[in-house]
Tab-separated table of C-alpha atoms in Angstrom:
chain	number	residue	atom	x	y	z
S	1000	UNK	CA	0.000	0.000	0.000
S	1001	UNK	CA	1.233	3.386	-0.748
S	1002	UNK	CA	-0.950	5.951	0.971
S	1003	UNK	CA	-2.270	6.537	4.491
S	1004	UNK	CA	-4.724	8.871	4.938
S	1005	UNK	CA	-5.184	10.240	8.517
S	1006	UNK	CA	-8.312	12.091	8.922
S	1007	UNK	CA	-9.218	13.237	12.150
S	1008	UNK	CA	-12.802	13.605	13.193
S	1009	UNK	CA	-14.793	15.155	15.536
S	1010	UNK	CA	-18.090	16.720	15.401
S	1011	UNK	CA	-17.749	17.742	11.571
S	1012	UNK	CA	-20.809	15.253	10.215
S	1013	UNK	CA	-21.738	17.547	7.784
S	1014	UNK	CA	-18.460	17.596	6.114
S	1015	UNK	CA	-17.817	13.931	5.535
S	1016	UNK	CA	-19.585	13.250	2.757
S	1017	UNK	CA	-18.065	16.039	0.914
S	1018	UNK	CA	-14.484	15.209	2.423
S	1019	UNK	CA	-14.681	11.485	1.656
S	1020	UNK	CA	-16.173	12.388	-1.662
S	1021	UNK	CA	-12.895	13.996	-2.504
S	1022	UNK	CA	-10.790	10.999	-2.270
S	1023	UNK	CA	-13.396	8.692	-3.539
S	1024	UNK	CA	-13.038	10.954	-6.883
S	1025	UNK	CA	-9.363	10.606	-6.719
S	1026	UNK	CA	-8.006	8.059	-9.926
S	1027	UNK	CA	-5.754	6.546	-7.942
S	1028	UNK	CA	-6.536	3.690	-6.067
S	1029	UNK	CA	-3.728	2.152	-4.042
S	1030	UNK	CA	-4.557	4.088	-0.831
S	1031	UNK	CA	-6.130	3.375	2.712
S	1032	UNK	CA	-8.262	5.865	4.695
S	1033	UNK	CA	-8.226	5.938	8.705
S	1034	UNK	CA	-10.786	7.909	10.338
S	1035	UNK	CA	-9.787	8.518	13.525
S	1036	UNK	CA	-13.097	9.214	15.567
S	1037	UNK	CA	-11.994	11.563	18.628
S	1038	UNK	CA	-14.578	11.271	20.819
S	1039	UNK	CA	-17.631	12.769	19.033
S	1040	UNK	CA	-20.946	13.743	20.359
S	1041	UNK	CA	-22.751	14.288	16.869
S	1042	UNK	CA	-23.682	11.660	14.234
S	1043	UNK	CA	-19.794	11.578	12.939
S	1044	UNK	CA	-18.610	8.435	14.771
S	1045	UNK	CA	-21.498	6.502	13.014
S	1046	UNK	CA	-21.056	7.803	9.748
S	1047	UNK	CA	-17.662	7.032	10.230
S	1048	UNK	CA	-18.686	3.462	11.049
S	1049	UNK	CA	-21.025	3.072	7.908
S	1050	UNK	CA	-18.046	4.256	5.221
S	1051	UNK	CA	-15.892	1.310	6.684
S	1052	UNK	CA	-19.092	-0.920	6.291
S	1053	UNK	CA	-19.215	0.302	3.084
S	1054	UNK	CA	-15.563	0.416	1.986
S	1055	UNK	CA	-12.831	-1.931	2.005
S	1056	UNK	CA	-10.251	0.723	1.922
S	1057	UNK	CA	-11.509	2.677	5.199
S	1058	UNK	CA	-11.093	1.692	9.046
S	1059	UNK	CA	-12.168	3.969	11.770
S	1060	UNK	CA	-10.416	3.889	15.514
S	1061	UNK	CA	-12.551	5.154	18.235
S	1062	UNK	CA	-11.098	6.890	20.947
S	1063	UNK	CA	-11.586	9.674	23.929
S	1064	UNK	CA	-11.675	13.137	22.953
S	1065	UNK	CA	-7.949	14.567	23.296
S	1066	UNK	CA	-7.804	16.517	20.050
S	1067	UNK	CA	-6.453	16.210	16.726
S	1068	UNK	CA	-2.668	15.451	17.473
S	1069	UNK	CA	-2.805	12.449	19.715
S	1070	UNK	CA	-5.952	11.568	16.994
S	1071	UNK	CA	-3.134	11.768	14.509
S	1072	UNK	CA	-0.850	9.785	16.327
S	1073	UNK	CA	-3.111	7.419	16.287
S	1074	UNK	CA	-4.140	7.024	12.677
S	1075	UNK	CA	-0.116	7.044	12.642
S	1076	UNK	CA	0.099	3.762	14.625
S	1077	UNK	CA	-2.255	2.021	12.609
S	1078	UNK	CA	-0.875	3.580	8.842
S	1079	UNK	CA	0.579	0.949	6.723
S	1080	UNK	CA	1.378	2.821	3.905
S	1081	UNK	CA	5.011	3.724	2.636
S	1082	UNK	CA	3.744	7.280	2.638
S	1083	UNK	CA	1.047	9.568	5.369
S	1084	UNK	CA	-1.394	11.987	4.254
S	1085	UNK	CA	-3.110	14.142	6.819
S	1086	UNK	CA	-6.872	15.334	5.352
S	1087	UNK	CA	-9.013	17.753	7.474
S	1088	UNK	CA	-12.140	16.504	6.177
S	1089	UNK	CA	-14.236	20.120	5.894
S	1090	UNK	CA	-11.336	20.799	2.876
S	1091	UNK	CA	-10.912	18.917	-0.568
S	1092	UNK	CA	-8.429	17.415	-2.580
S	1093	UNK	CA	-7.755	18.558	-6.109
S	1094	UNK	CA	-9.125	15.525	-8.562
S	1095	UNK	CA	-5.604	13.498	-10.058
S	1096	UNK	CA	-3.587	14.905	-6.054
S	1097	UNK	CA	-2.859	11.114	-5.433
S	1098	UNK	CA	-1.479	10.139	-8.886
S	1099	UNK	CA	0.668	13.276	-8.789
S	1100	UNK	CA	1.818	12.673	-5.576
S	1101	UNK	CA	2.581	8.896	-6.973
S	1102	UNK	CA	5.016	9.654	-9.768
S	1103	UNK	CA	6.788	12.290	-7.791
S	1104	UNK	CA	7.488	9.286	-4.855
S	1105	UNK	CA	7.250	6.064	-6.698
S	1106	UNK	CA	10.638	6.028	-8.022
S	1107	UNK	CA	12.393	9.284	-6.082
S	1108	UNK	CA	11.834	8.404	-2.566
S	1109	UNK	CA	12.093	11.411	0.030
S	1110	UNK	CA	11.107	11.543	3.701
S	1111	UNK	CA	8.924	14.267	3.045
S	1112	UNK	CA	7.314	16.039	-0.086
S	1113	UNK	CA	5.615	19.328	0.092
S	1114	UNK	CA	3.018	20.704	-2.609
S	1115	UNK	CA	0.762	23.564	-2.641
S	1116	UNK	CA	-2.535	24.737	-2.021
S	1117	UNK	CA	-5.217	27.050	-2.381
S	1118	UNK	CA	-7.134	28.534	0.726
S	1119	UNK	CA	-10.886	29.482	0.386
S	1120	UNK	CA	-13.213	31.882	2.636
S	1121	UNK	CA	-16.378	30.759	1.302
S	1122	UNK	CA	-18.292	33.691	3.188
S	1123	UNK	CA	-16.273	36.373	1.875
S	1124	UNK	CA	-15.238	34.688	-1.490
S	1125	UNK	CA	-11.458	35.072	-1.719
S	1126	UNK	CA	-9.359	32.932	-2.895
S	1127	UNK	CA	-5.430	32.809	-2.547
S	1128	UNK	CA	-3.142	29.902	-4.223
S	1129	UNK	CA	0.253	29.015	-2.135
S	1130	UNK	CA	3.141	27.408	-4.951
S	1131	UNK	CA	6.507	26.712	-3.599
S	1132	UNK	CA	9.416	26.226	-5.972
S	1133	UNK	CA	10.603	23.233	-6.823
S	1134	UNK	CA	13.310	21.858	-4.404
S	1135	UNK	CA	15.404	18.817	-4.039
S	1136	UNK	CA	16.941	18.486	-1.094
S	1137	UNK	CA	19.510	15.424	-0.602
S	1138	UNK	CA	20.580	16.044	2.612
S	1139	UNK	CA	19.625	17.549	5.972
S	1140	UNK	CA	22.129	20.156	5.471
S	1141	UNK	CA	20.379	21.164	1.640
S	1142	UNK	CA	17.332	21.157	4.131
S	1143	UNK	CA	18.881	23.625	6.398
S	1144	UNK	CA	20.312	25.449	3.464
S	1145	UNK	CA	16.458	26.088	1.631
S	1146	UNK	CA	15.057	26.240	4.796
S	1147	UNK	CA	14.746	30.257	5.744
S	1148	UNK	CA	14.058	31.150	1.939
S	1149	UNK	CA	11.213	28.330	0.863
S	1150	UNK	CA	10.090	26.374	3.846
S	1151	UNK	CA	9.912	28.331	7.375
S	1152	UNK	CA	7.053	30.656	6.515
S	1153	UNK	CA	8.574	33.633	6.445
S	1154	UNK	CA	6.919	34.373	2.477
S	1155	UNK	CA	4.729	31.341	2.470
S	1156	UNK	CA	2.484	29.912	5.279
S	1157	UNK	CA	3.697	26.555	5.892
S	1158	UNK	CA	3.095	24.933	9.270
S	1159	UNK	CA	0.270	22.739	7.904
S	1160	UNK	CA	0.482	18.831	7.444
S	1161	UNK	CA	-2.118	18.157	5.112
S	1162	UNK	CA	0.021	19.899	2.119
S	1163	UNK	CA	2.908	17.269	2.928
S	1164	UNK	CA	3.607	13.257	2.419
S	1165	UNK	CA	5.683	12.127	5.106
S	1166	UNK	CA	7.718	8.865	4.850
S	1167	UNK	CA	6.498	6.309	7.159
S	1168	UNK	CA	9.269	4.906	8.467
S	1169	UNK	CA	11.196	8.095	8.843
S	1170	UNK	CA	8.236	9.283	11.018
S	1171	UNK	CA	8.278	5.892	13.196
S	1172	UNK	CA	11.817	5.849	12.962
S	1173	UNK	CA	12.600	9.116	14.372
S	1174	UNK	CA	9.462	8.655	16.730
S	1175	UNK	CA	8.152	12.099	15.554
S	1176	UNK	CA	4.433	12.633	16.643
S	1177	UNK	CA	2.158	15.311	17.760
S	1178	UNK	CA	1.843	17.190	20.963
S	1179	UNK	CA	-1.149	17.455	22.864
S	1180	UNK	CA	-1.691	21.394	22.003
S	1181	UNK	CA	-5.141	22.462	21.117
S	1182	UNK	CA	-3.844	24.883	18.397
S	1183	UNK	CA	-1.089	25.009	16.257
S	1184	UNK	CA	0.108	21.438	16.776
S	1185	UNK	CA	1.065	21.238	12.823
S	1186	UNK	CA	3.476	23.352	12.990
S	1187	UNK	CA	5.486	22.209	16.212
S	1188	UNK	CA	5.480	18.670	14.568
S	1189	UNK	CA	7.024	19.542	11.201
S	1190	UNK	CA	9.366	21.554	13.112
S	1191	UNK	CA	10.463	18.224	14.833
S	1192	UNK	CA	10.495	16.700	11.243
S	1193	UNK	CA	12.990	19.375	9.628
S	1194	UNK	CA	15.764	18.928	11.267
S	1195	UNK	CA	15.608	15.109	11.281
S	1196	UNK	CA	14.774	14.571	7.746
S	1197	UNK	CA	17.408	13.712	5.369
S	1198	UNK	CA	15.583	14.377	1.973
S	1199	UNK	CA	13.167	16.891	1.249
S	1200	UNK	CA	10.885	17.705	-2.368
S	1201	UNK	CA	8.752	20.577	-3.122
S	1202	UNK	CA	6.885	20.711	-5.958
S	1203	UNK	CA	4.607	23.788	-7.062
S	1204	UNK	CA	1.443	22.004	-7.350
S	1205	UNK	CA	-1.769	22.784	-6.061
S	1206	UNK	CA	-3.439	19.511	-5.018
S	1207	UNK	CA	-5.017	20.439	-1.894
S	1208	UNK	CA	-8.192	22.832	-1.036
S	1209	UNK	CA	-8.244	24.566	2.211
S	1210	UNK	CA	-11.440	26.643	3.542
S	1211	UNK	CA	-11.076	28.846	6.147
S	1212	UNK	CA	-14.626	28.882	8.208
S	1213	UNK	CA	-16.149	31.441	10.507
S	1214	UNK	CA	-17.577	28.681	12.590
S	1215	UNK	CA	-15.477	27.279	15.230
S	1216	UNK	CA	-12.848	29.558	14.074
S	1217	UNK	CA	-9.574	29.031	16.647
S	1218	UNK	CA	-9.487	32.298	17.068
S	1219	UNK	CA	-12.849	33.331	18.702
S	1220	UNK	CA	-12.370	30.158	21.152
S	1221	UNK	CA	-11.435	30.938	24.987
S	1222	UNK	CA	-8.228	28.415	24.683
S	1223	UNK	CA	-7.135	28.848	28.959
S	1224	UNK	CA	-3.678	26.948	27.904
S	1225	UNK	CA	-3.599	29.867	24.691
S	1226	UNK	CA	-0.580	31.983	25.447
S	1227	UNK	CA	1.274	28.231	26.669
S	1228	UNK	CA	0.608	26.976	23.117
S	1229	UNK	CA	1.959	30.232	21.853
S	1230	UNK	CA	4.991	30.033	23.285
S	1231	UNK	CA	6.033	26.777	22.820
S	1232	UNK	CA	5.516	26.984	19.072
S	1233	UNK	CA	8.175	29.838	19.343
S	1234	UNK	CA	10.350	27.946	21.741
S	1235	UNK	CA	10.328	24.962	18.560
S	1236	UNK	CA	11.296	27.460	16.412
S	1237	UNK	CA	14.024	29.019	18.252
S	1238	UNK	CA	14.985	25.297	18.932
S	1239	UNK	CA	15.586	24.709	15.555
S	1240	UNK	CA	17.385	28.129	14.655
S	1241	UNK	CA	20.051	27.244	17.533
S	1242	UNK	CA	20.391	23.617	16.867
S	1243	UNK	CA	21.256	24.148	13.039
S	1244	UNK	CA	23.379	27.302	14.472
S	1245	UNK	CA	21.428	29.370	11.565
S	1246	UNK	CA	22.623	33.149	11.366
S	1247	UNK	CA	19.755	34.499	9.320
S	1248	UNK	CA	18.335	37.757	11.379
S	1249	UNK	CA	15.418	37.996	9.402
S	1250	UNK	CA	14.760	34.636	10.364
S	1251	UNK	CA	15.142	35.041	14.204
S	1252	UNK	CA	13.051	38.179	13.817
S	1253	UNK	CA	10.533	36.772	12.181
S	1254	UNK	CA	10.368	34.338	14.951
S	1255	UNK	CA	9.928	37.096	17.251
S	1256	UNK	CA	6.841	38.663	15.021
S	1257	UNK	CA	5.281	36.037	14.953
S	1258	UNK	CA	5.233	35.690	18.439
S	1259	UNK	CA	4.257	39.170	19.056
S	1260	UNK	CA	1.258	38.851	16.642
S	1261	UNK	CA	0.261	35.276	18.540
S	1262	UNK	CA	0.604	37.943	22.297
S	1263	UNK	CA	-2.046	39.884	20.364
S	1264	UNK	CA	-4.347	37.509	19.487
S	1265	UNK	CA	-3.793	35.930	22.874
S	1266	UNK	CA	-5.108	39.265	24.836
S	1267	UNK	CA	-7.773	40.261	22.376
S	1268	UNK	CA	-9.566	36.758	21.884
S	1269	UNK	CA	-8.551	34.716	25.082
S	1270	UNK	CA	-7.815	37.593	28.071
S	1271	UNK	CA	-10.768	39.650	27.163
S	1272	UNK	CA	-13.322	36.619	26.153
S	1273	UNK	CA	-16.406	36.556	27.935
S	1274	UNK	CA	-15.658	32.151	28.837
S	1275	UNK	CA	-12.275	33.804	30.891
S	1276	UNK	CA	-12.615	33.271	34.686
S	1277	UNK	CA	-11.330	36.850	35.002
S	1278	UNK	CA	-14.657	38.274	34.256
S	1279	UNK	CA	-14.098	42.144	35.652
S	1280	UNK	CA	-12.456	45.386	34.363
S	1281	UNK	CA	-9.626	44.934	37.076
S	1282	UNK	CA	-8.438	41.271	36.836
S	1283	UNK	CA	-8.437	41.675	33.019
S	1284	UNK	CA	-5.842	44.130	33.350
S	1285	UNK	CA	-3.720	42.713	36.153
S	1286	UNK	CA	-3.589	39.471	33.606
S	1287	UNK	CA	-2.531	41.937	30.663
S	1288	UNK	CA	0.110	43.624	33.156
S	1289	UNK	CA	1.421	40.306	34.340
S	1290	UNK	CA	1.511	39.501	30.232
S	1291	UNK	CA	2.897	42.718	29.682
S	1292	UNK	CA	5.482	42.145	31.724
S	1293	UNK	CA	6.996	39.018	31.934
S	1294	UNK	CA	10.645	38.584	30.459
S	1295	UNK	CA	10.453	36.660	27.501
S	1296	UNK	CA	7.283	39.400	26.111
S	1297	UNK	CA	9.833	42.384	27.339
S	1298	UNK	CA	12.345	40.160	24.821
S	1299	UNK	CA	10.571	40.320	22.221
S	1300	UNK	CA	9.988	43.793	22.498
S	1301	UNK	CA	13.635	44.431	22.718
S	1302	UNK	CA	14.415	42.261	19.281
S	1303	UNK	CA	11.439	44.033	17.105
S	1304	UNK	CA	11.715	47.527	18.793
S	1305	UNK	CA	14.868	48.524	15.914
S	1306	UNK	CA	13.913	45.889	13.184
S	1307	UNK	CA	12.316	46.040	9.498
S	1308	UNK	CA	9.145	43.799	11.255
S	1309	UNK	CA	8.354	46.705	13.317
S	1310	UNK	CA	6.474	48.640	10.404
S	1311	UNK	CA	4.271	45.727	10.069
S	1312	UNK	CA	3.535	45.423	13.373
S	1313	UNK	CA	-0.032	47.134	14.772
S	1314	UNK	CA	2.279	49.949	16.321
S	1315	UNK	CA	-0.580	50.941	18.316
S	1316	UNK	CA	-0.555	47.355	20.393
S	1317	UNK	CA	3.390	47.697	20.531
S	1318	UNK	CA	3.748	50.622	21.456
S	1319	UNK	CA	1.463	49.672	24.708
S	1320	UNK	CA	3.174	46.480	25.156
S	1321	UNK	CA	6.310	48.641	25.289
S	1322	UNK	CA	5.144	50.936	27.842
S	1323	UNK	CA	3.452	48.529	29.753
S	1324	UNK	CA	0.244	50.407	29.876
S	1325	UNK	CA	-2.843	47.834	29.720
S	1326	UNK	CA	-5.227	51.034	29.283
S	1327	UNK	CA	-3.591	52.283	26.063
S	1328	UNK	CA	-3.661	48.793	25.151
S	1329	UNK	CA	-7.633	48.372	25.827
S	1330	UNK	CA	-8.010	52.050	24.346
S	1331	UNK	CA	-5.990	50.414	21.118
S	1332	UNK	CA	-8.159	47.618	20.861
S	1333	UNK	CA	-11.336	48.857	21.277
S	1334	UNK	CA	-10.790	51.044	18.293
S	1335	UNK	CA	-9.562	48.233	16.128
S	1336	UNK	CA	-12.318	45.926	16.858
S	1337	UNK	CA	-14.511	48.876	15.784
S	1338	UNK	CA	-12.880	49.719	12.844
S	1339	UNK	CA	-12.571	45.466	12.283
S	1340	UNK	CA	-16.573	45.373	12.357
S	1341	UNK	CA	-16.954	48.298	9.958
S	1342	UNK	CA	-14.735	46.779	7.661
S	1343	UNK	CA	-16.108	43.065	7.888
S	1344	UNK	CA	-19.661	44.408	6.747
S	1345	UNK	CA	-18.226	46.235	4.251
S	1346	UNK	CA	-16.243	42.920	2.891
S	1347	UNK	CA	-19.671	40.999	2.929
S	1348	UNK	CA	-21.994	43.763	1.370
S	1349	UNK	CA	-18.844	43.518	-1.967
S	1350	UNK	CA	-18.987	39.940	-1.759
S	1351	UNK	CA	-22.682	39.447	-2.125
């Protein structure tokens, strides 16, 4: 077998037939599908069921609810393929992905191949399409070499695992697997991949659909473990940029933007969200202080305060970070979310 396609599941049953209809259309056949059922309180766990009743290809592992990286690690346990495929099943497949992703493998093995995609906001009907050049890495040091220019998402987004084939047995091998994070887990696993993985492809195709959904967005969710998850996705990154000893500044300050931007969404969608224990005017700010002020944030500060990032930074939010002023930085936000509402009912009225 060839394939293994992980799809994690939970509460999505109105996606799977569309999902599952995507590689049913594929005209390739040498594939398996696991459905890894993560503890589902909708209909999805017996749809689930029904498609392995109904297909000899598909098997479906029930488990607890612990989210979609130990549901991953799972489905990775039980792959048999020579190569893994991740699949969100709300997004699609492009028709031919698995036959393209066949003669790139079948006879030029690599531990990982990445391809592109297109992402899709169905409400406000944009459309963007993600093509990497075409790399061929032969060693971990050609990996380290293309890293900063085509693979760390500084000019494309690229923490996802459903736009990659991982080898098997370099994954098993290497006993690479996801964290427990409720966010954001892609990208700390292929940043445990990188610097293990000895060959590397990228091809410019786009063979994967992505839709970005209002509903259940990550974003609007009070996340308690949030600003945790945020750091430690910066702590793999600057884990990787010290144990390849790379020298790139842009690189370490992207690192640092990045993290900013995640502070940001941290305080405006988790410290301020109306699920957070600290309901009142006064705890919310003593939790943005204590924020404000710890030392890895004041860091941060220090490494974007004189670099090119800082003009793409909301300078209103840094410059309250910086002075450590929570009511410029509620004054700040309260504005933007304003102007943000404005701006989103303009977007919709155009995309009628």
């Amino acid at each position: 077998m060839f394939f293994s396609v992980i799809i994690p599941i939970y509460n999505v049953a109105r996606y799977i037939e569309r999902g599952f209809g995507a590689l049913l259309a594929q005209d390739y056949s040498d594939f398996e599908v696991i459905l890894v059922d993560d503890g589902s309180t909708d209909s999805s766990a017996a749809i689930c069921d029904r498609l392995a009743a109904e297909h000899g290809f598909v098997s479906v592992i029930h488990k607890r609810n612990e989210g979609s990286g130990p549901a991953r690690n799972a489905g990775i346990q039980a792959a048999k393929g020579d190569y893994i495929l991740f699949f969100d099943i709300d997004d699609l497949l492009v028709p031919g992905a698995f036959t393209r992703l066949h003669e790139e493998l079948a006879n030029n093995a690599v531990d990982v191949l990445v391809f592109g995609y297109e992402e899709v906001n169905p409400v406000l009907k944009l459309r963007n399409e993600y093509r990497f050049h075409s790399l061929d890495c032969r060693s971990n040091e050609d990996i380290r070499a293309n890293y900063t220019e085509h693979l760390s998402g500084l000019r494309l987004n690229n923490g996802f695992v459903w736009n990659k084939a991982y080898r098997r047995e370099f994954i098993r091998t290497n006993e690479i697997k996801f964290e427990p994070l409720r966010i954001q887990q892609d990208e700390v696993f292929n940043l445990a991949v990188y610097p293990k993985a000895q060959s590397l492809r990228a091809i410019p195709d786009i063979l994967y659909t992505y839709f970005v959904y209002d509903n259940g967005n990550t974003r609007s969710r009070f996340i308690p473990e949030r600003l945790d998850i945020y750091r430690r996705v910066r702590d793999a990154f600057l884990t990787l940029y010290a144990d390849w000893n790379l020298r790139d500044r842009s690189l370490f300050e992207y690192i640092h933007q990045r993290f900013f931007n995640s502070l940001v969404t941290n305080i405006n969608f988790n410290v301020f969200h109306p699920d957070n224990t600290a309901s009142d005017d006064i705890r919310h700010e003593s939790e943005l202080l204590e924020i404000m002020r710890s030392a890895d944030v004041r860091r941060t500060i220090d490494v974007l305060r004189h670099s090119d990032y800082v003009a793409s930074l909301h300078t209103g939010y840094f410059r309250a970070i910086d002075a450590q002023s929570a009511a410029s930085y509620i004054r700040v936000m309260q504005r933007d979310r304003l102007k943000n509402k404005l701006k989103n009912v303009a977007r919709k009225i155009l995309h009628r």
